[in-house]
CSV table of C-alpha atoms in Angstrom, one decimal:
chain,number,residue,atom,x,y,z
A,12,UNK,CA,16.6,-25.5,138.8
A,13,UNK,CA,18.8,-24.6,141.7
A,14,UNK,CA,20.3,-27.6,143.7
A,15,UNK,CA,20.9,-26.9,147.4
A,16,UNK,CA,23.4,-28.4,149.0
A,17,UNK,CA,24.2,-28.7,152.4
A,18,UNK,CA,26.6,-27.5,155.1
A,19,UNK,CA,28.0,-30.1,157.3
A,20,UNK,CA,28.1,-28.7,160.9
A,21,UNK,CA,30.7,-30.4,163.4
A,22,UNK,CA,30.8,-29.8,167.2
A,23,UNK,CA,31.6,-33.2,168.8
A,24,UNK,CA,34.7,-32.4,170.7
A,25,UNK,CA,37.4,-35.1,169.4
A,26,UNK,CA,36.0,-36.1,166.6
A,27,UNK,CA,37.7,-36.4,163.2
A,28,UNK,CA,37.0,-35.5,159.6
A,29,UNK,CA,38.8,-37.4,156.6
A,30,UNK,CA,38.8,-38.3,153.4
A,31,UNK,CA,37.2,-41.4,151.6
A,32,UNK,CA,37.9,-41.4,148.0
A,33,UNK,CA,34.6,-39.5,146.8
A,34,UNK,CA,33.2,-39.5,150.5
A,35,UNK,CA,34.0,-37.9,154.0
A,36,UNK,CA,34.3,-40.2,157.1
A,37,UNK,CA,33.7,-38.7,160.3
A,38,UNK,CA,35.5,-40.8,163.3
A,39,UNK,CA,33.9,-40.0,166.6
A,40,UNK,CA,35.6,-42.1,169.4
A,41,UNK,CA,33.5,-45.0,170.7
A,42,UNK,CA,30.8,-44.6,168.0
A,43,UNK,CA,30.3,-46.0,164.5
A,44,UNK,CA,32.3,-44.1,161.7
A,45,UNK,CA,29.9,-42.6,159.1
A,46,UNK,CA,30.3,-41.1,155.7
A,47,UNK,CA,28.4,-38.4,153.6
A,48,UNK,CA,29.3,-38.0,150.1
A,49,UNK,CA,31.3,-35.4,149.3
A,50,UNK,CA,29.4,-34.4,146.0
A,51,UNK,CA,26.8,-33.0,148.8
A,52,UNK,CA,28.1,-30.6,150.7
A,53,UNK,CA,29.1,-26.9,149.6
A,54,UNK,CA,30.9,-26.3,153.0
A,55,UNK,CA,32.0,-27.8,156.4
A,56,UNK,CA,31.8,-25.8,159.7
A,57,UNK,CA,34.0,-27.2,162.3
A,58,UNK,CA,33.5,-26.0,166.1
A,59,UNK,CA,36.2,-25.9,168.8
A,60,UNK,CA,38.7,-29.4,169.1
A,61,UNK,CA,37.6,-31.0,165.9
A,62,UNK,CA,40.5,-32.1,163.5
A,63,UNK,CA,40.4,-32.4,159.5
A,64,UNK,CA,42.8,-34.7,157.5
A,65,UNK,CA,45.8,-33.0,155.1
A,66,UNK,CA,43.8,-35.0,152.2
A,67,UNK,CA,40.4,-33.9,153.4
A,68,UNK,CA,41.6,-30.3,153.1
A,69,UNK,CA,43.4,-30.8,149.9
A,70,UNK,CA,40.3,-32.0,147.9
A,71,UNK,CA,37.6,-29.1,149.8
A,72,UNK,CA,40.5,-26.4,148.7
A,73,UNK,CA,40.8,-27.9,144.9
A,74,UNK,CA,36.9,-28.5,144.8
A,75,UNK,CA,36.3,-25.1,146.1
A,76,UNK,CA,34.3,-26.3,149.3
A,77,UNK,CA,34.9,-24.0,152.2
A,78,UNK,CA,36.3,-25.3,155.0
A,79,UNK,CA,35.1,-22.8,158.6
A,80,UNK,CA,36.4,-23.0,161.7
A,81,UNK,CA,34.7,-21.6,164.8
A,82,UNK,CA,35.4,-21.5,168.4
A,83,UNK,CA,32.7,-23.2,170.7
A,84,UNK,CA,31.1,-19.8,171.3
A,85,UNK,CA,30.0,-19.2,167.7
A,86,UNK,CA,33.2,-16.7,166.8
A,87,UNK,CA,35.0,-17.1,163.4
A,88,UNK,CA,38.1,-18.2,163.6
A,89,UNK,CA,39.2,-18.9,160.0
A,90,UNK,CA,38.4,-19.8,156.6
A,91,UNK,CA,40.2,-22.0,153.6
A,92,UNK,CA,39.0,-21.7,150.2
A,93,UNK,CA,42.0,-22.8,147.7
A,94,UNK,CA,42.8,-20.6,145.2
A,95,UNK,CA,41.6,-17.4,144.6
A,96,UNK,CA,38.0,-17.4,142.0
A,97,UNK,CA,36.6,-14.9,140.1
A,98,UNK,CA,37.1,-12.5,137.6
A,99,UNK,CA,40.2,-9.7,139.0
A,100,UNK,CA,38.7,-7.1,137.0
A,101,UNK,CA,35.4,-7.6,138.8
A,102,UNK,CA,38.0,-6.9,142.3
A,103,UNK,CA,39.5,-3.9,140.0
A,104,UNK,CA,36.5,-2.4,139.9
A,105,UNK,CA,35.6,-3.1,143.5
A,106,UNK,CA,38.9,-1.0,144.6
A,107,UNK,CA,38.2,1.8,142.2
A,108,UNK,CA,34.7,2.2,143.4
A,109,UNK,CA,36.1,2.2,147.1
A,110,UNK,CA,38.7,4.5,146.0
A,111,UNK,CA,36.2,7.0,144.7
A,112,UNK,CA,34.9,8.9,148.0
A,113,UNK,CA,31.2,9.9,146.5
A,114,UNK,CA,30.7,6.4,145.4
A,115,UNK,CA,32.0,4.6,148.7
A,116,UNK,CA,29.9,6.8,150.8
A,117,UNK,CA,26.5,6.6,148.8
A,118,UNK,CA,27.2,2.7,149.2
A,119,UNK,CA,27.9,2.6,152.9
A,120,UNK,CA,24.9,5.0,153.4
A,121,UNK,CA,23.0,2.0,151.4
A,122,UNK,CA,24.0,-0.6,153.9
A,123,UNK,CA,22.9,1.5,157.0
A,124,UNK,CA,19.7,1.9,155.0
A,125,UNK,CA,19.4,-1.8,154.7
A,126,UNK,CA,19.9,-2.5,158.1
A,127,UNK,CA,17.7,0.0,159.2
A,128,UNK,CA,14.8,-0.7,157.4
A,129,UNK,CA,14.9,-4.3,158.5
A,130,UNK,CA,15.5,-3.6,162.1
A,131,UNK,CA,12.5,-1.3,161.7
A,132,UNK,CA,10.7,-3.9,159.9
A,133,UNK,CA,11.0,-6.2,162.4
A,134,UNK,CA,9.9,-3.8,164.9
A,135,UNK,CA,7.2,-3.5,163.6
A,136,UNK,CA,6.0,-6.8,163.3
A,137,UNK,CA,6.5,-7.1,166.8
A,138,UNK,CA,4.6,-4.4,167.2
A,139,UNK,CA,1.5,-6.3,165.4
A,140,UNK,CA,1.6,-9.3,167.9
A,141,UNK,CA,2.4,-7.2,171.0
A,142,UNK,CA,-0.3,-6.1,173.6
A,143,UNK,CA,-0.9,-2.8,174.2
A,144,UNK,CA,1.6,-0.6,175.8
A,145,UNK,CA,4.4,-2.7,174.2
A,146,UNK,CA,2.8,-2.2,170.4
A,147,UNK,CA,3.0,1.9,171.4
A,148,UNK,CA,6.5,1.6,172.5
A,149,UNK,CA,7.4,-0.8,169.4
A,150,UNK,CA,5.9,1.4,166.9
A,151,UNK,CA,7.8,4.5,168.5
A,152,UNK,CA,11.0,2.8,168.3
A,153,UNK,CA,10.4,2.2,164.7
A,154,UNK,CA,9.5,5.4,163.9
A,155,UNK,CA,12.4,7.0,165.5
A,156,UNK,CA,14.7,4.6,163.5
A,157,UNK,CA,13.1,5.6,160.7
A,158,UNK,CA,13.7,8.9,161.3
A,159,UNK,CA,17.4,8.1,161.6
A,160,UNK,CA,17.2,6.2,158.5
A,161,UNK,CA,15.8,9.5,156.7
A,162,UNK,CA,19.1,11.5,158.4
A,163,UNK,CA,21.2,8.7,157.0
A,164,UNK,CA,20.3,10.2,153.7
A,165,UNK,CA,22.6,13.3,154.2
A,166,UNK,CA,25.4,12.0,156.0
A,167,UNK,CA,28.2,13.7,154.9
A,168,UNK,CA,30.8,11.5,155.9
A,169,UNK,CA,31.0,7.8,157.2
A,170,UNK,CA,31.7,8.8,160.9
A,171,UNK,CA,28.6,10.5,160.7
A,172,UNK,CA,27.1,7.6,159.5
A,173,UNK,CA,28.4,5.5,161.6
A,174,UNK,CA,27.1,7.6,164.8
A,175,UNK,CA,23.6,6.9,163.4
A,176,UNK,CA,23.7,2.9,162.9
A,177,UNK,CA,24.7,3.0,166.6
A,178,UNK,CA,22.4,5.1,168.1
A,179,UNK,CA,19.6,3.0,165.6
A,180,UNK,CA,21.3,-0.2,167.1
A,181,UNK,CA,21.0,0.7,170.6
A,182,UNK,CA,17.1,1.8,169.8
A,183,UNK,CA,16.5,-1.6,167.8
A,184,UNK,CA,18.1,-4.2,170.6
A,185,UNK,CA,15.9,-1.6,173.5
A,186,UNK,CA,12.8,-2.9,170.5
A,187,UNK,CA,13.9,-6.3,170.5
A,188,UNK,CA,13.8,-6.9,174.7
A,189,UNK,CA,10.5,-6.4,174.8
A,190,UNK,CA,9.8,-8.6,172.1
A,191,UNK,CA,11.5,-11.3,173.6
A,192,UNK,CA,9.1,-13.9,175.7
A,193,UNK,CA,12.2,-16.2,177.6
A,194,UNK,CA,11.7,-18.9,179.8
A,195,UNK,CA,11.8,-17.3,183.5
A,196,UNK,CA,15.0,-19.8,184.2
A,197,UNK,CA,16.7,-17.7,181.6
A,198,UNK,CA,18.3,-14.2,182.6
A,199,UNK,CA,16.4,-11.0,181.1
A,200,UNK,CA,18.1,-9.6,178.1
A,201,UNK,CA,18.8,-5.8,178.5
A,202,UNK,CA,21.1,-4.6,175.8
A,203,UNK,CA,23.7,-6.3,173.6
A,204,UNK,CA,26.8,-7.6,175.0
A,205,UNK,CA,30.0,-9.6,173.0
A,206,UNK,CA,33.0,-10.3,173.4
A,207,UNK,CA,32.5,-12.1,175.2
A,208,UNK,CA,28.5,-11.7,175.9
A,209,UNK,CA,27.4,-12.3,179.0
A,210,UNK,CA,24.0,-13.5,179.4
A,211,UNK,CA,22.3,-16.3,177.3
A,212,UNK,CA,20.4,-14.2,174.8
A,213,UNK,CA,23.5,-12.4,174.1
A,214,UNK,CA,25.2,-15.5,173.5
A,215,UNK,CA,22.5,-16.6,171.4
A,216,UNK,CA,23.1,-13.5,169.2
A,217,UNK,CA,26.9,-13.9,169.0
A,218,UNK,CA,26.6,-17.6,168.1
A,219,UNK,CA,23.9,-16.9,164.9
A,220,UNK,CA,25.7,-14.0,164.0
A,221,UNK,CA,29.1,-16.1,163.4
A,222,UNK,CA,26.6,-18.6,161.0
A,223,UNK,CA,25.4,-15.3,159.6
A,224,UNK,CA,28.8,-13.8,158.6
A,225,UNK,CA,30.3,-16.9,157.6
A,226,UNK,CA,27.6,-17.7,155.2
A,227,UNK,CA,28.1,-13.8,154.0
A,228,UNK,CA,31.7,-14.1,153.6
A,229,UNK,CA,31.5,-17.3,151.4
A,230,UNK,CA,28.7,-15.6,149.2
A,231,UNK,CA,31.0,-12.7,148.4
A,232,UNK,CA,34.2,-14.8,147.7
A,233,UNK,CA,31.8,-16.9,145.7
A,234,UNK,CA,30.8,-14.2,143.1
A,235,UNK,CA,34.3,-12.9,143.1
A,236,UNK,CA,34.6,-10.0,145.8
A,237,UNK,CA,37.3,-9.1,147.7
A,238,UNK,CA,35.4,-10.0,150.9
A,239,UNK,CA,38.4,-7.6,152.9
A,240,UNK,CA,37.6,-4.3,150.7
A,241,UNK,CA,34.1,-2.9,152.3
A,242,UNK,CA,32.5,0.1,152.0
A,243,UNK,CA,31.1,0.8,155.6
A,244,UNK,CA,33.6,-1.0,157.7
A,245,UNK,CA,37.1,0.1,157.4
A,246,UNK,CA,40.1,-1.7,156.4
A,247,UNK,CA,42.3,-3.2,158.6
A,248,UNK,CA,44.7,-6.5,158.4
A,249,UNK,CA,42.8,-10.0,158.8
A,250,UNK,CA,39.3,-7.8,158.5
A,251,UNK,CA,36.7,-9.2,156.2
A,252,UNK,CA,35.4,-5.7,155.7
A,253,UNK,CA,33.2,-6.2,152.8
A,254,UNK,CA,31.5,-9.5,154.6
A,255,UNK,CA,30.7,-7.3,157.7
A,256,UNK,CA,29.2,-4.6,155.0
A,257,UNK,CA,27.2,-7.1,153.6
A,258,UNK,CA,25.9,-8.7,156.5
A,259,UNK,CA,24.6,-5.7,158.0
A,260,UNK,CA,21.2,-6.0,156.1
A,261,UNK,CA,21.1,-10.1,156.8
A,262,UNK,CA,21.2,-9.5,161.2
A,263,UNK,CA,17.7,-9.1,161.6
A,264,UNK,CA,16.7,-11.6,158.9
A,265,UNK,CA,19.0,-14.0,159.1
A,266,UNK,CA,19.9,-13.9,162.8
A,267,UNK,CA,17.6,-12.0,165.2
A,268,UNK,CA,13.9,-13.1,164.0
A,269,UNK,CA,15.4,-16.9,164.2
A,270,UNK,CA,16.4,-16.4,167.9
A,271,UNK,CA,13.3,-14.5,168.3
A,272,UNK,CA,11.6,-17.6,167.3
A,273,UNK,CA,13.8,-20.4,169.3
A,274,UNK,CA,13.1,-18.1,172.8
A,275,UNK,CA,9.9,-17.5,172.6
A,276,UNK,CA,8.5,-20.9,171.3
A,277,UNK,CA,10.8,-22.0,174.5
A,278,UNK,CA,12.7,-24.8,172.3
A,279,UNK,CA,15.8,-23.0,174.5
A,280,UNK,CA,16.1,-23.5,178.4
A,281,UNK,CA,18.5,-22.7,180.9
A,282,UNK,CA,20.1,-26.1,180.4
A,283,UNK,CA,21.0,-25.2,176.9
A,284,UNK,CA,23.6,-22.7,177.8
A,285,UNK,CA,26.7,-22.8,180.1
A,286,UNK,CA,28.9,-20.1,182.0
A,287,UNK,CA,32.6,-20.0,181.8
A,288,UNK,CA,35.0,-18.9,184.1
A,289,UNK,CA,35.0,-15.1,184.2
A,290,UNK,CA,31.4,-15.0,183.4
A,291,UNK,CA,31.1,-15.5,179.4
A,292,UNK,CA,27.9,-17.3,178.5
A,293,UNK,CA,28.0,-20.0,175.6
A,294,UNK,CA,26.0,-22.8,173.9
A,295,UNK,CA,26.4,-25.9,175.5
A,296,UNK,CA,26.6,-28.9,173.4
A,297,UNK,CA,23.2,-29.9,173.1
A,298,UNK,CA,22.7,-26.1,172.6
A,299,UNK,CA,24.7,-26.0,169.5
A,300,UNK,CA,23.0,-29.1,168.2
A,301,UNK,CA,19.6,-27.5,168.5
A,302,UNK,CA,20.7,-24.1,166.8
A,303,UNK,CA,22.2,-26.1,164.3
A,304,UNK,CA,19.4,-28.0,163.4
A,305,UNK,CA,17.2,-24.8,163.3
A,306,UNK,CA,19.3,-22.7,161.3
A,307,UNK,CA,19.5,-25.2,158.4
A,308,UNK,CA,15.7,-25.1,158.2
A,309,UNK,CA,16.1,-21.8,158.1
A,310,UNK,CA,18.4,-21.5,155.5
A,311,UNK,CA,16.1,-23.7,153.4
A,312,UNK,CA,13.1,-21.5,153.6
A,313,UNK,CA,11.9,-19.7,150.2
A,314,UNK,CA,11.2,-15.9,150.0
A,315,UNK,CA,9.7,-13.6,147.7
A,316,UNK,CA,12.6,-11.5,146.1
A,317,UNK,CA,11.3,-8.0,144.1
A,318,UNK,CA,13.9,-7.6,141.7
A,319,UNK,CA,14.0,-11.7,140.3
A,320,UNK,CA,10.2,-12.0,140.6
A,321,UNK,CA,10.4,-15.0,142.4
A,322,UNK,CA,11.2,-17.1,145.7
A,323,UNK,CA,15.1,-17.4,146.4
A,324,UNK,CA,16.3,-19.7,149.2
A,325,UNK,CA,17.8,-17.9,152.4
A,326,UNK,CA,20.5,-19.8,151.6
A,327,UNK,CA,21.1,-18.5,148.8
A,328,UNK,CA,20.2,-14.6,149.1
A,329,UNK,CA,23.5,-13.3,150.3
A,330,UNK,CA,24.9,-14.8,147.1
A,331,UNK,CA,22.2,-13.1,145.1
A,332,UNK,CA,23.1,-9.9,147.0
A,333,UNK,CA,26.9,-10.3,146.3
A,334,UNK,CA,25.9,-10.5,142.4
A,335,UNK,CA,24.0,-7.6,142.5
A,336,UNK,CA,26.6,-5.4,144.5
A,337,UNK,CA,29.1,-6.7,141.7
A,338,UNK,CA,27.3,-5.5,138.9
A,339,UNK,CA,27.0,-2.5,140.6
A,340,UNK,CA,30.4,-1.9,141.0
A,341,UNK,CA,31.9,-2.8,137.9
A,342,UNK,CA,28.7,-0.7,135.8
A,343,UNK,CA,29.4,2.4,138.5
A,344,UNK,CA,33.3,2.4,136.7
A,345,UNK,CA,31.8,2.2,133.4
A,346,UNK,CA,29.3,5.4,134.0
A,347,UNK,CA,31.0,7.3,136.5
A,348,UNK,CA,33.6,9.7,134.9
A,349,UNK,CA,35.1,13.0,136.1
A,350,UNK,CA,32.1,14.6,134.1
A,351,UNK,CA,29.8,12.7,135.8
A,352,UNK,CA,29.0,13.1,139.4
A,353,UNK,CA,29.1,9.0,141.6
A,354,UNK,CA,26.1,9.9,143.2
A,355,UNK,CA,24.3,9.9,139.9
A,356,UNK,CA,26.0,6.1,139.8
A,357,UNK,CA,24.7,5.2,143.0
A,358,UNK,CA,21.6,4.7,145.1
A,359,UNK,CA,20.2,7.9,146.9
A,360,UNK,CA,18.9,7.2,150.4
A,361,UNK,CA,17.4,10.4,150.4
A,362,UNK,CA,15.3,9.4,147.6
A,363,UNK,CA,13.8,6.4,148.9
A,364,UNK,CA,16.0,3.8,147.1
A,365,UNK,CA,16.9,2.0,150.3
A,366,UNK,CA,13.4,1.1,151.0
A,367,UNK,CA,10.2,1.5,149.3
A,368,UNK,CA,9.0,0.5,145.6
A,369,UNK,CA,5.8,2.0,147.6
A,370,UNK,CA,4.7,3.4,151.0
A,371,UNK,CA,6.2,2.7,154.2
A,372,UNK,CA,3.0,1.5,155.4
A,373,UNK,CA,3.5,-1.5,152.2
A,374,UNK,CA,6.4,-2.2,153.9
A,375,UNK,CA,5.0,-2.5,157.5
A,376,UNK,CA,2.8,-5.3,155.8
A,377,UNK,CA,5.7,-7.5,155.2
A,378,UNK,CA,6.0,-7.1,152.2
A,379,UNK,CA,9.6,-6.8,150.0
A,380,UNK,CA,11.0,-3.7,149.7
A,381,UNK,CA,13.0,-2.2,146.7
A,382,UNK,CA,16.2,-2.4,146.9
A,383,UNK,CA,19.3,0.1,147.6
A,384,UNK,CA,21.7,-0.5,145.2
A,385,UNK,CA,21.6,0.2,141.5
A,386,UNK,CA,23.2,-1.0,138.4
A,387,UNK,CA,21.7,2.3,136.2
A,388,UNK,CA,20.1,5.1,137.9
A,389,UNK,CA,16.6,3.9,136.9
A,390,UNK,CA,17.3,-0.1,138.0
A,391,UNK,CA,17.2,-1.3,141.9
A,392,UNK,CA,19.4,-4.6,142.0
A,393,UNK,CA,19.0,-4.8,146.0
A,394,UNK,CA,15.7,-5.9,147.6
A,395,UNK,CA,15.1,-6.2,151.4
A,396,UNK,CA,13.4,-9.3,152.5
A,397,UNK,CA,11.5,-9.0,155.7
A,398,UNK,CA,8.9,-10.5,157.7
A,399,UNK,CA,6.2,-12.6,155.4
C-alpha cells in the first residue's frame, strides 16, 4: 500500500513557516499559530512574500522534502532539495542516451506523440458533449492533429519536430475555446498568452501549469534524473529541460481538463482574478485558495494505468512515468551498440507506439492508451491516461 502524503500550499502574504521539533508552525500575523506534522508532508509550495526558517529548510533538505517557491502568478521560481539522490549511473546513462542523436530524437518524437494524443483526446471528448456545429469543428481539429501526430512519425530532425507541436498547439488551444463555457463577466479566451498572460483563462493556464511542472520536476529528481538533461527541450543554464519534456504529455491531463472543469462548472468569477499594472492578469488571493483546494483533489484521484494493471494516483503518475523513462534509458545503453541501430532501442511513432494498444476509435472512448516508450522493443513502459 501506497501512502500519499500531502503538499502544503502557502499563499498568505506575511506569513511565516518554521520549525517545531517534529512539526511545522505557520505564524500568520493576528491569527492563531498552527502546526502540521512534519512526517505528513512530501513537499511545501510557498507563493510570493512568504518566509521559511534556516532550521525549517535545514530538516526539508536532510529529509528530502522539497521546498517550491512561486511568484503570486503561478511561475516557478526555485527549488531546494538537499543533496543530490539517486543512482549516477542511472544520470550516466541519461547523458549517453541524449548524446546518441537516433535515440534522443526517437525519444523527443515520443513526447510530441504524448502530448498530441492527449490534446486530441481531449478534443474529442469535447466533441462528445458539444452541440452540433462545435462537435464537427472539434472532431476536425482532432483529426488534423492527428494527422500531425502521424507526420511526427518521420521527423527527421527536432526543429522539424518542434514546428509540428506548435502548429498542433495552436490547433488544440483554437479546440479548447470553444470548449470552454465562462461566466459572461469573464473575458473570451482566444488563444494562449504567457508571460505574462493576459486575460483570466490564460492566467488560469499559466498558474496550473507551474503546479504541473513543479510536481514533474520533483517526480524526475525523485527517481534519480537529471531533471536539466531533456530530450525535446534544449539545454540551456537554469533550464529544467527534462521536466519540461516530461510534462508535455501531463498539460492536458493534469492542467487543462482541470481548468476546463473550474470555468465551466462557474466555481471561477471575475472576482477571482485581478489585473496588474501593464495589463497581466493573475489569481487573486481567494483565487489561489480555490485552485489550490481543487488541484489537491485532483491530485488524489485514481486512474486506470495499462502497463501496472491497476489505478495509480495522479499524484503519483509523473513519478511512475519518470521510472519508466529510466529504465528506458539505462536498458537503451545496454542494447544499443554500434551494430545495432537506437531506433531498434526506442519507440517508433510511426508504428503506433505513442498511442494505441488498439484502434483510435478505443482511444476516443477514453480509454488508456499504450504507451511510447520502451524498455525492449516488444514492451511499452509509457501509458497515456486520458479522459475516463
Amino acid at each position: 500500500m501506497t501512502e500519499l502524503l500531502n503538499t502544503l500550499y502557502v499563499q498568505t502574504q506575511g506569513a511565516s513557516l518554521h520549525l517545531d521539533h517534529d512539526s511545522l508552525k505557520i505564524v500568520i500575523p493576528e491569527t492563531p499559530k498552527r502546526t502540521l506534522p512534519l512526517r505528513r508532508l512530501d513537499g511545501i509550495v510557498v507563493y510570493g512574500h512568504v518566509s521559511l526558517s534556516a532550521e525549517l529548510l535545514a530538516r526539508c533538505a536532510d529529509d528530502g522534502r522539497s521546498v517550491v517557491w512561486m511568484s503570486l502568478s503561478g511561475r516557478f521560481l526555485g527549488r531546494v532539495d538537499g543533496p543530490t539522490r539517486g543512482n549516477v549511473l542511472l544520470r550516466h546513462a541519461q547523458h549517453l542516451s541524449h548524446a546518441a542523436p537516433d535515440l534522443r530524437l526517437q525519444i523527443a518524437r515520443s513526447c510530441v506523440a504524448g502530448k498530441l494524443q492527449n490534446s486530441r483526446q481531449l478534443l474529442l471528448r469535447g466533441a462528445r458533449d458539444a452541440t452540433t456545429p462545435a462537435q464537427a469543428s472539434l472532431r476536425s481539429l482532432a483529426q488534423d492533429i492527428d494527422d500531425l501526430l502521424a507526420r511526427a512519425g518521420d521527423a527527421g530532425n527536432l526543429d522539424e519536430l518542434m514546428g509540428l507541436e506548435g502548429q498542433a498547439a495552436r490547433l488544440y488551444f483554437e479546440g479548447l475555446a470553444q470548449m470552454l463555457r465562462i461566466p459572461s463577466d469573464i473575458a473570451p479566451f482566444s488563444n494562449r498568452t504567457r508571460r505574462p498572460p493576459t486575460d483570466p483563462v490564460n492566467a488560469l493556464l499559466s498558474f496550473l501549469y507551474g503546479l504541473t511542472r513543479a510536481l514533474v520536476h520533483g517526480a524526475a529528481e525523485q527517481v534519480g534524473l537529471d531533471p536539466y538533461l531533456g530530450f525535446l527541450h534544449g539545454m540551456r543554464p537554469g533550464k529544467p529541460a527534462l521536466a519540461l519534456d516530461l510534462m508535455e504529455e501531463f498539460r492536458p491531463f493534469h492542467a487543462d481538463r482541470l481548468a476546463l472543469n473550474l470555468l465551466n462548472r462557474k466555481q471561477l468569477s471575475k472576482e477571482h482574478f485581478e489585473t496588474l499594472p501593464g495589463g497581466a492578469v493573475q489569481l487573486t488571493e481567494d483565487g489561489r485558495r480555490l485552485v489550490l483546494t481543487e488541484w489537491q483533489a485532483w491530485k488524489n484521484k485514481d486512474w486506470p494505468h495499462k502497463l501496472l494493471g491497476r489505478k495509480v494516483s495522479a499524484s503519483l503518475l509523473p513519478v511512475v512515468q519518470s521510472r519508466l523513462l529510466a529504465a528506458t534509458s539505462a536498458v537503451s545503453c545496454l542494447v544499443t551498440s554500434p551494430g545495432r541501430s537506437a531506433d531498434a532501442a526506442a519507440p517508433d511513432v510511426r508504428r503506433g507506439d505513442h498511442h494505441t494498444g488498439g484502434s483510435p476509435s478505443a482511444a476516443a472512448d477514453g480509454q488508456a492508451v499504450r504507451g511510447i516508450w520502451l524498455s525492449r522493443p516488444e514492451v511499452g513502459v509509457r501509458d497515456h491516461l486520458h479522459g475516463r
